[in-house]
Tab-separated table of C-alpha atoms in Angstrom:
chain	number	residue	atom	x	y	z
A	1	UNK	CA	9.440	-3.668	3.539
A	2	UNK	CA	7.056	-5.199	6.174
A	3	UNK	CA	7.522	-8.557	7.272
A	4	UNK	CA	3.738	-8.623	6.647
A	5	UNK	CA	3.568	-7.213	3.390
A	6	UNK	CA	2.144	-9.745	0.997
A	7	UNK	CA	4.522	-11.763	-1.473
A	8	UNK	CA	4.108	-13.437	-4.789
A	9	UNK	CA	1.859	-16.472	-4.782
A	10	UNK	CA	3.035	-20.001	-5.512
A	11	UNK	CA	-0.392	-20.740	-5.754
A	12	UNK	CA	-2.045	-20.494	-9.301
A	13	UNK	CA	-5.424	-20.495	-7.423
A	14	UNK	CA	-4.976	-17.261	-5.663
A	15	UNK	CA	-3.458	-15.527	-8.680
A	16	UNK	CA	-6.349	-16.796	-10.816
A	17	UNK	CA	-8.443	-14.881	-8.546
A	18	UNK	CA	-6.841	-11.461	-10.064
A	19	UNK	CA	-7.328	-12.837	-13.632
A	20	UNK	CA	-8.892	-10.287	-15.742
A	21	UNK	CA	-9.185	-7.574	-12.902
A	22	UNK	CA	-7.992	-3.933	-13.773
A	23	UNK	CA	-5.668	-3.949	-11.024
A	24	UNK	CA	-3.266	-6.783	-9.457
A	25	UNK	CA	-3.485	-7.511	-5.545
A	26	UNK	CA	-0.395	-5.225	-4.748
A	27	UNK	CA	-2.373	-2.200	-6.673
A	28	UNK	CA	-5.730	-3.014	-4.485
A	29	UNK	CA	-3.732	-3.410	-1.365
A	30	UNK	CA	-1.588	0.151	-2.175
A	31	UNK	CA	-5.205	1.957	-2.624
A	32	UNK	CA	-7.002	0.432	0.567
A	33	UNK	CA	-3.601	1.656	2.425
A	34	UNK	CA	-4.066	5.303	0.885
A	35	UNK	CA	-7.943	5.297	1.217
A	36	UNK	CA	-7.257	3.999	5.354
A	37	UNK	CA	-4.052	7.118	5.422
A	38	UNK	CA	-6.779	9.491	4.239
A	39	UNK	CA	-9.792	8.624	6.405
A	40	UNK	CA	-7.528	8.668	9.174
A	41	UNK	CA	-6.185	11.798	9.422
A	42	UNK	CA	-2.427	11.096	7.418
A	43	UNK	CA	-1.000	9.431	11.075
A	44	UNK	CA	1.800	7.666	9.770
A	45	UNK	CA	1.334	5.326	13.237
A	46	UNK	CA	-2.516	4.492	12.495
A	47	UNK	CA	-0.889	3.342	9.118
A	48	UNK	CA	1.781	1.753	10.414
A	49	UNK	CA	-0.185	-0.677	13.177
A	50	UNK	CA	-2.924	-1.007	10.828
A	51	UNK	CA	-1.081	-2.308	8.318
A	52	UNK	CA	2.016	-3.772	9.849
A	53	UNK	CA	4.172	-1.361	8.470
A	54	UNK	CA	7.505	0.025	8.992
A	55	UNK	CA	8.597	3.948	9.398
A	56	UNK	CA	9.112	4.416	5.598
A	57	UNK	CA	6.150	3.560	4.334
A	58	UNK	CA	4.231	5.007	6.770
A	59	UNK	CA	5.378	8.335	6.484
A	60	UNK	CA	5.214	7.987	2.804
A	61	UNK	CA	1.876	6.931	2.497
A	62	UNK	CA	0.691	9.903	5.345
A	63	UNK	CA	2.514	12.428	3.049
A	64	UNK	CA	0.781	11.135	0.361
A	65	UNK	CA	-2.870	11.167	2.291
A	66	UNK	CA	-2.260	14.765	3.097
A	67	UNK	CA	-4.519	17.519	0.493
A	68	UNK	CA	-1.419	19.301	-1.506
A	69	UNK	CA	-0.867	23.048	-0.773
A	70	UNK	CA	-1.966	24.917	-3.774
């Protein structure tokens, strides 16, 4: 895991926010990741810096991004 990826909230304020919402924060930040792997081409290093992540999730989310072979 990132040292940037985004923890639990202590604060009801921020989670309050989310109330009612079809998808929690971790679900909206998993799709903007995907949408960002897509758009840009599946680089797992675009991913990585833009997101602060590590290898591992990189390359999973660029092999995710990339169209299936049929």
């Amino acid at each position: 895991m990132s040292r940037w990826a985004p923890k639990a909230s202590s604060r009801p304020w921020l989670a309050s926010l989310f109330d009612g919402l079809p998808a929690t924060a971790a679900q909206l930040r998993e799709d903007r990741i995907l949408e960002e792997a897509r758009a840009g081409g599946g680089y797992p290093l675009h991913i990585a810096a833009m997101f602060g992540l590590t290898a591992r999730p990189a390359l999973r989310y660029a092999k995710a991004a990339r169209p299936q072979a049929e």
